[in-house]
Amino acid sequence: MSDVRKPLMAGNWKMNLNHFEAVAHVQKMAFALDDADYDACEVVVLVPFTDLRSLQVLVDADKLRIQYGSQDISAHEKGAYTGEVAGSMLSKIGCSYAVVGHSERRQYHGETNEDINAKALAALANGITPIICYGEALEVREAGDQVMYSLDQVEKCLAGFTPEQAASVVLAYEPIWAIGTGLTASPTDAQEVCGATRGWLTDHFGSEVANSIRILYGGSMKGSNVASLMSQPDIDGGLVGGASLDPDEFVAMARHRLLTP
Ligand code: PEP
């Protein structure tokens, strides 16, 4: 966590919570969070497409400071792409963020770094901040290649980006072996890759851009480990799966400033 980058706590609901449940969930979070919390940390929920319209109505009507976004975005602007949702549709419905390249989409939908690059550019073209996920599988970590592997993903996902485009993304380091498993990277292990990522960003886009980009950690982050992970200099927030489905726990994570590492 740094003084120059505002922390971001983003809940990835995955394929959970229908639109009724989404409204109740966000209302519960909004009831607990106050302006001091939002001033200290951006709070975002990344929800199934079917929840977006209900959240837009709720957030607009009650002027909530919770932000929301999608878990995927099409690389295409419009046309014969059955099942896909365009960035223009997501921005129209008030999405601030879109996850791109989550490991579950890489694994189950065959998404490549090149696909993720195109999706991130589509998000930016529509005023949506892409949260670009990267991170190694267990066998890569066991071989000690986590930094090299992760930086290769970052390089491919950001290929061709201008410094201005790079400055507008959020990165999320998510070691695959830690996602949904209860195994968390230690703060030192997470910092190793997040710090190396910032070094790579500095080399390619300059220190001003690199120091402005938020790098999240994701992988079994929860109330009991958020403070120690957030105490690392290059971890600027969390991409939180399971723990974001408990509104009380997620609110406590957004308030990590009040917790002792
Ligand atoms: C995720 O879905 O991005 C994630 C990190 O999940 P979990 O927190 O459940 O490991």
GROMACS .gro file of C-alpha atoms and ligand atoms in nm:
model
  271
    1MET     CA    1   0.000   0.000   0.000
    2SER     CA    2   0.133   0.344  -0.083
    3ASP     CA    3   0.045   0.704  -0.010
    4VAL     CA    4   0.002   0.790  -0.376
    5ARG     CA    5  -0.230   0.509  -0.485
    6LYS     CA    6  -0.580   0.484  -0.343
    7PRO     CA    7  -0.647   0.128  -0.224
    8LEU     CA    8  -0.908  -0.069  -0.413
    9MET     CA    9  -1.106  -0.357  -0.265
   10ALA     CA   10  -1.289  -0.539  -0.544
   11GLY     CA   11  -1.524  -0.829  -0.481
   12ASN     CA   12  -1.545  -1.086  -0.760
   13TRP     CA   13  -1.877  -1.257  -0.700
   14LYS     CA   14  -1.815  -1.505  -0.984
   15MET     CA   15  -2.141  -1.686  -1.076
   16ASN     CA   16  -2.314  -1.614  -0.745
   17LEU     CA   17  -2.605  -1.392  -0.633
   18ASN     CA   18  -2.905  -1.324  -0.857
   19HIS     CA   19  -3.034  -0.969  -0.899
   20PHE     CA   20  -3.256  -0.984  -0.591
   21GLU     CA   21  -2.968  -1.111  -0.380
   22ALA     CA   22  -2.732  -0.856  -0.535
   23VAL     CA   23  -2.951  -0.565  -0.428
   24ALA     CA   24  -2.983  -0.695  -0.071
   25HIS     CA   25  -2.609  -0.760  -0.054
   26VAL     CA   26  -2.507  -0.414  -0.174
   27GLN     CA   27  -2.765  -0.248   0.052
   28LYS     CA   28  -2.613  -0.429   0.347
   29MET     CA   29  -2.264  -0.311   0.252
   30ALA     CA   30  -2.385   0.044   0.195
   31PHE     CA   31  -2.552   0.051   0.534
   32ALA     CA   32  -2.221  -0.037   0.701
   33LEU     CA   33  -1.982   0.182   0.498
   34ASP     CA   34  -1.947   0.557   0.554
   35ASP     CA   35  -1.776   0.843   0.373
   36ALA     CA   36  -1.452   0.795   0.567
   37ASP     CA   37  -1.439   0.437   0.436
   38TYR     CA   38  -1.494   0.540   0.074
   39ASP     CA   39  -1.243   0.823   0.109
   40ALA     CA   40  -0.984   0.572   0.227
   41CYS     CA   41  -1.057   0.284  -0.013
   42GLU     CA   42  -1.250   0.234  -0.336
   43VAL     CA   43  -1.513  -0.036  -0.290
   44VAL     CA   44  -1.618  -0.227  -0.602
   45VAL     CA   45  -1.834  -0.531  -0.671
   46LEU     CA   46  -1.780  -0.731  -0.991
   47VAL     CA   47  -2.103  -0.907  -1.059
   48PRO     CA   48  -2.285  -1.133  -1.305
   49PHE     CA   49  -2.419  -0.942  -1.607
   50THR     CA   50  -2.777  -1.004  -1.494
   51ASP     CA   51  -2.718  -0.804  -1.172
   52LEU     CA   52  -2.591  -0.491  -1.341
   53ARG     CA   53  -2.917  -0.313  -1.418
   54SER     CA   54  -3.053  -0.362  -1.067
   55LEU     CA   55  -2.731  -0.231  -0.916
   56GLN     CA   56  -2.734   0.069  -1.148
   57VAL     CA   57  -3.085   0.160  -1.031
   58LEU     CA   58  -2.992   0.111  -0.664
   59VAL     CA   59  -2.661   0.298  -0.679
   60ASP     CA   60  -2.810   0.589  -0.876
   61ALA     CA   61  -3.126   0.622  -0.669
   62ASP     CA   62  -2.948   0.611  -0.334
   63LYS     CA   63  -2.634   0.791  -0.456
   64LEU     CA   64  -2.415   0.513  -0.321
   65ARG     CA   65  -2.039   0.539  -0.344
   66ILE     CA   66  -2.004   0.167  -0.406
   67GLN     CA   67  -1.892   0.105  -0.763
   68TYR     CA   68  -1.970  -0.197  -0.976
   69GLY     CA   69  -1.843  -0.372  -1.283
   70SER     CA   70  -1.851  -0.686  -1.494
   71GLN     CA   71  -1.644  -1.003  -1.483
   72ASP     CA   72  -1.574  -1.004  -1.856
   73ILE     CA   73  -1.610  -0.778  -2.162
   74SER     CA   74  -1.614  -0.847  -2.534
   75ALA     CA   75  -1.314  -0.751  -2.741
   76HIS     CA   76  -1.562  -0.653  -3.013
   77GLU     CA   77  -1.773  -0.341  -3.034
   78LYS     CA   78  -2.088  -0.493  -3.188
   79GLY     CA   79  -2.214  -0.757  -3.426
   80ALA     CA   80  -2.243  -1.134  -3.461
   81TYR     CA   81  -2.083  -1.241  -3.133
   82THR     CA   82  -2.353  -1.448  -2.969
   83GLY     CA   83  -2.338  -1.441  -2.592
   84GLU     CA   84  -2.092  -1.153  -2.564
   85VAL     CA   85  -2.147  -0.814  -2.406
   86ALA     CA   86  -1.987  -0.503  -2.554
   87GLY     CA   87  -1.799  -0.236  -2.364
   88SER     CA   88  -2.043   0.029  -2.486
   89MET     CA   89  -2.327  -0.169  -2.323
   90LEU     CA   90  -2.135  -0.197  -1.998
   91SER     CA   91  -2.047   0.170  -1.984
   92LYS     CA   92  -2.410   0.261  -2.059
   93ILE     CA   93  -2.516   0.059  -1.756
   94GLY     CA   94  -2.266   0.239  -1.534
   95CYS     CA   95  -1.981  -0.013  -1.505
   96SER     CA   96  -1.660   0.146  -1.379
   97TYR     CA   97  -1.453  -0.172  -1.399
   98ALA     CA   98  -1.436  -0.497  -1.596
   99VAL     CA   99  -1.229  -0.801  -1.499
  100VAL     CA  100  -1.029  -0.936  -1.790
  101GLY     CA  101  -0.825  -1.252  -1.802
  102HIS     CA  102  -0.939  -1.412  -1.480
  103SER     CA  103  -0.771  -1.752  -1.454
  104GLU     CA  104  -1.112  -1.920  -1.468
  105ARG     CA  105  -1.171  -1.761  -1.808
  106ARG     CA  106  -0.821  -1.855  -1.922
  107GLN     CA  107  -0.880  -2.214  -1.805
  108TYR     CA  108  -1.243  -2.281  -1.901
  109HIS     CA  109  -1.277  -2.052  -2.203
  110GLY     CA  110  -0.929  -2.074  -2.349
  111GLU     CA  111  -0.859  -1.703  -2.322
  112THR     CA  112  -0.508  -1.609  -2.425
  113ASN     CA  113  -0.293  -1.312  -2.334
  114GLU     CA  114  -0.374  -1.174  -2.678
  115ASP     CA  115  -0.750  -1.200  -2.612
  116ILE     CA  116  -0.698  -1.028  -2.279
  117ASN     CA  117  -0.498  -0.750  -2.442
  118ALA     CA  118  -0.786  -0.689  -2.687
  119LYS     CA  119  -1.046  -0.697  -2.408
  120ALA     CA  120  -0.849  -0.452  -2.196
  121LEU     CA  121  -0.826  -0.214  -2.492
  122ALA     CA  122  -1.201  -0.250  -2.553
  123ALA     CA  123  -1.265  -0.158  -2.190
  124LEU     CA  124  -1.043   0.150  -2.210
  125ALA     CA  125  -1.207   0.258  -2.536
  126ASN     CA  126  -1.535   0.266  -2.347
  127GLY     CA  127  -1.413   0.447  -2.037
  128ILE     CA  128  -1.407   0.130  -1.826
  129THR     CA  129  -1.104   0.039  -1.616
  130PRO     CA  130  -0.988  -0.315  -1.695
  131ILE     CA  131  -0.870  -0.523  -1.401
  132ILE     CA  132  -0.616  -0.743  -1.578
  133CYS     CA  133  -0.549  -1.072  -1.401
  134TYR     CA  134  -0.225  -1.265  -1.420
  135GLY     CA  135  -0.041  -1.518  -1.209
  136GLU     CA  136   0.123  -1.855  -1.213
  137ALA     CA  137   0.001  -2.212  -1.161
  138LEU     CA  138   0.140  -2.431  -0.883
  139GLU     CA  139   0.393  -2.612  -1.100
  140VAL     CA  140   0.542  -2.280  -1.214
  141ARG     CA  141   0.582  -2.167  -0.852
  142GLU     CA  142   0.731  -2.501  -0.753
  143ALA     CA  143   0.988  -2.454  -1.028
  144GLY     CA  144   1.067  -2.107  -0.889
  145ASP     CA  145   0.960  -1.937  -1.213
  146GLN     CA  146   0.673  -1.726  -1.076
  147VAL     CA  147   0.828  -1.385  -1.144
  148MET     CA  148   0.941  -1.462  -1.499
  149TYR     CA  149   0.609  -1.628  -1.586
  150SER     CA  150   0.397  -1.349  -1.438
  151LEU     CA  151   0.594  -1.071  -1.606
  152ASP     CA  152   0.564  -1.248  -1.939
  153GLN     CA  153   0.186  -1.245  -1.897
  154VAL     CA  154   0.187  -0.876  -1.804
  155GLU     CA  155   0.404  -0.794  -2.104
  156LYS     CA  156   0.171  -0.976  -2.344
  157CYS     CA  157  -0.147  -0.835  -2.187
  158LEU     CA  158  -0.010  -0.480  -2.217
  159ALA     CA  159   0.155  -0.522  -2.559
  160GLY     CA  160   0.120  -0.207  -2.768
  161PHE     CA  161  -0.022   0.001  -2.483
  162THR     CA  162   0.078   0.366  -2.469
  163PRO     CA  163   0.191   0.499  -2.130
  164GLU     CA  164  -0.148   0.677  -2.104
  165GLN     CA  165  -0.334   0.350  -2.164
  166ALA     CA  166  -0.113   0.164  -1.919
  167ALA     CA  167  -0.176   0.430  -1.656
  168SER     CA  168  -0.550   0.359  -1.682
  169VAL     CA  169  -0.543  -0.012  -1.597
  170VAL     CA  170  -0.551  -0.204  -1.271
  171LEU     CA  171  -0.345  -0.523  -1.248
  172ALA     CA  172  -0.439  -0.815  -1.027
  173TYR     CA  173  -0.172  -1.068  -0.935
  174GLU     CA  174  -0.361  -1.388  -0.868
  175PRO     CA  175  -0.150  -1.700  -0.823
  176ILE     CA  176  -0.381  -1.973  -0.953
  177TRP     CA  177  -0.292  -2.212  -0.673
  178ALA     CA  178  -0.429  -1.962  -0.420
  179ILE     CA  179  -0.765  -1.893  -0.587
  180GLY     CA  180  -1.055  -2.051  -0.405
  181THR     CA  181  -0.826  -2.299  -0.232
  182GLY     CA  182  -0.780  -2.135   0.108
  183LEU     CA  183  -0.406  -2.122   0.033
  184THR     CA  184  -0.286  -1.761   0.040
  185ALA     CA  185   0.047  -1.640  -0.090
  186SER     CA  186   0.247  -1.510   0.205
  187PRO     CA  187   0.278  -1.131   0.209
  188THR     CA  188   0.644  -1.172   0.111
  189ASP     CA  189   0.563  -1.404  -0.180
  190ALA     CA  190   0.287  -1.175  -0.305
  191GLN     CA  191   0.513  -0.869  -0.272
  192GLU     CA  192   0.788  -1.045  -0.469
  193VAL     CA  193   0.571  -1.064  -0.782
  194CYS     CA  194   0.387  -0.733  -0.728
  195GLY     CA  195   0.719  -0.553  -0.670
  196ALA     CA  196   0.871  -0.713  -0.979
  197THR     CA  197   0.562  -0.609  -1.173
  198ARG     CA  198   0.612  -0.248  -1.066
  199GLY     CA  199   0.976  -0.273  -1.171
  200TRP     CA  200   0.871  -0.399  -1.513
  201LEU     CA  201   0.615  -0.119  -1.544
  202THR     CA  202   0.884   0.135  -1.456
  203ASP     CA  203   1.118  -0.001  -1.722
  204HIS     CA  204   0.849   0.007  -1.990
  205PHE     CA  205   0.633   0.308  -1.907
  206GLY     CA  206   0.844   0.521  -1.671
  207SER     CA  207   0.824   0.568  -1.297
  208GLU     CA  208   0.539   0.818  -1.298
  209VAL     CA  209   0.308   0.575  -1.478
  210ALA     CA  210   0.435   0.275  -1.282
  211ASN     CA  211   0.378   0.448  -0.950
  212SER     CA  212   0.022   0.538  -1.045
  213ILE     CA  213  -0.091   0.186  -1.142
  214ARG     CA  214  -0.266  -0.013  -0.875
  215ILE     CA  215  -0.162  -0.375  -0.836
  216LEU     CA  216  -0.408  -0.592  -0.647
  217TYR     CA  217  -0.345  -0.927  -0.486
  218GLY     CA  218  -0.604  -1.203  -0.523
  219GLY     CA  219  -0.612  -1.556  -0.386
  220SER     CA  220  -0.798  -1.649  -0.068
  221MET     CA  221  -0.769  -1.295   0.066
  222LYS     CA  222  -0.994  -1.254   0.368
  223GLY     CA  223  -1.046  -1.054   0.684
  224SER     CA  224  -0.774  -1.238   0.871
  225ASN     CA  225  -0.496  -1.181   0.616
  226VAL     CA  226  -0.594  -0.857   0.440
  227ALA     CA  227  -0.399  -0.626   0.672
  228SER     CA  228  -0.070  -0.812   0.638
  229LEU     CA  229  -0.103  -0.833   0.259
  230MET     CA  230  -0.196  -0.464   0.239
  231SER     CA  231   0.108  -0.371   0.447
  232GLN     CA  232   0.330  -0.462   0.150
  233PRO     CA  233   0.456  -0.164  -0.050
  234ASP     CA  234   0.339  -0.283  -0.392
  235ILE     CA  235   0.003  -0.434  -0.298
  236ASP     CA  236  -0.265  -0.170  -0.348
  237GLY     CA  237  -0.579  -0.370  -0.288
  238GLY     CA  238  -0.750  -0.702  -0.328
  239LEU     CA  239  -0.945  -0.897  -0.585
  240VAL     CA  240  -1.156  -1.100  -0.349
  241GLY     CA  241  -1.365  -1.402  -0.445
  242GLY     CA  242  -1.514  -1.614  -0.167
  243ALA     CA  243  -1.482  -1.359   0.113
  244SER     CA  244  -1.669  -1.095  -0.091
  245LEU     CA  245  -1.985  -1.309  -0.068
  246ASP     CA  246  -2.007  -1.224   0.302
  247PRO     CA  247  -2.097  -0.853   0.316
  248ASP     CA  248  -1.975  -0.811   0.673
  249GLU     CA  249  -1.638  -0.965   0.597
  250PHE     CA  250  -1.597  -0.769   0.276
  251VAL     CA  251  -1.681  -0.443   0.454
  252ALA     CA  252  -1.418  -0.527   0.717
  253MET     CA  253  -1.169  -0.585   0.435
  254ALA     CA  254  -1.252  -0.250   0.278
  255ARG     CA  255  -1.176  -0.107   0.623
  256HIS     CA  256  -0.839  -0.282   0.641
  257ARG     CA  257  -0.685   0.049   0.755
  258LEU     CA  258  -0.842  -0.018   1.094
  259LEU     CA  259  -0.688  -0.366   1.124
  260THR     CA  260  -0.345  -0.452   1.261
  261PRO     CA  261  -0.114  -0.638   1.019
  262PEP     C1  262  -1.092  -1.456  -0.741
  262PEP     O1  263  -1.198  -1.505  -0.775
  262PEP     O2  264  -1.036  -1.374  -0.813
  262PEP     C2  265  -1.034  -1.499  -0.613
  262PEP     C3  266  -0.919  -1.446  -0.576
  262PEP     O3  267  -1.105  -1.590  -0.540
  262PEP     P1  268  -1.080  -1.630  -0.386
  262PEP     O4  269  -1.067  -1.500  -0.309
  262PEP     O5  270  -1.200  -1.708  -0.346
  262PEP     O6  271  -0.953  -1.708  -0.381
   0.00000   0.00000   0.00000
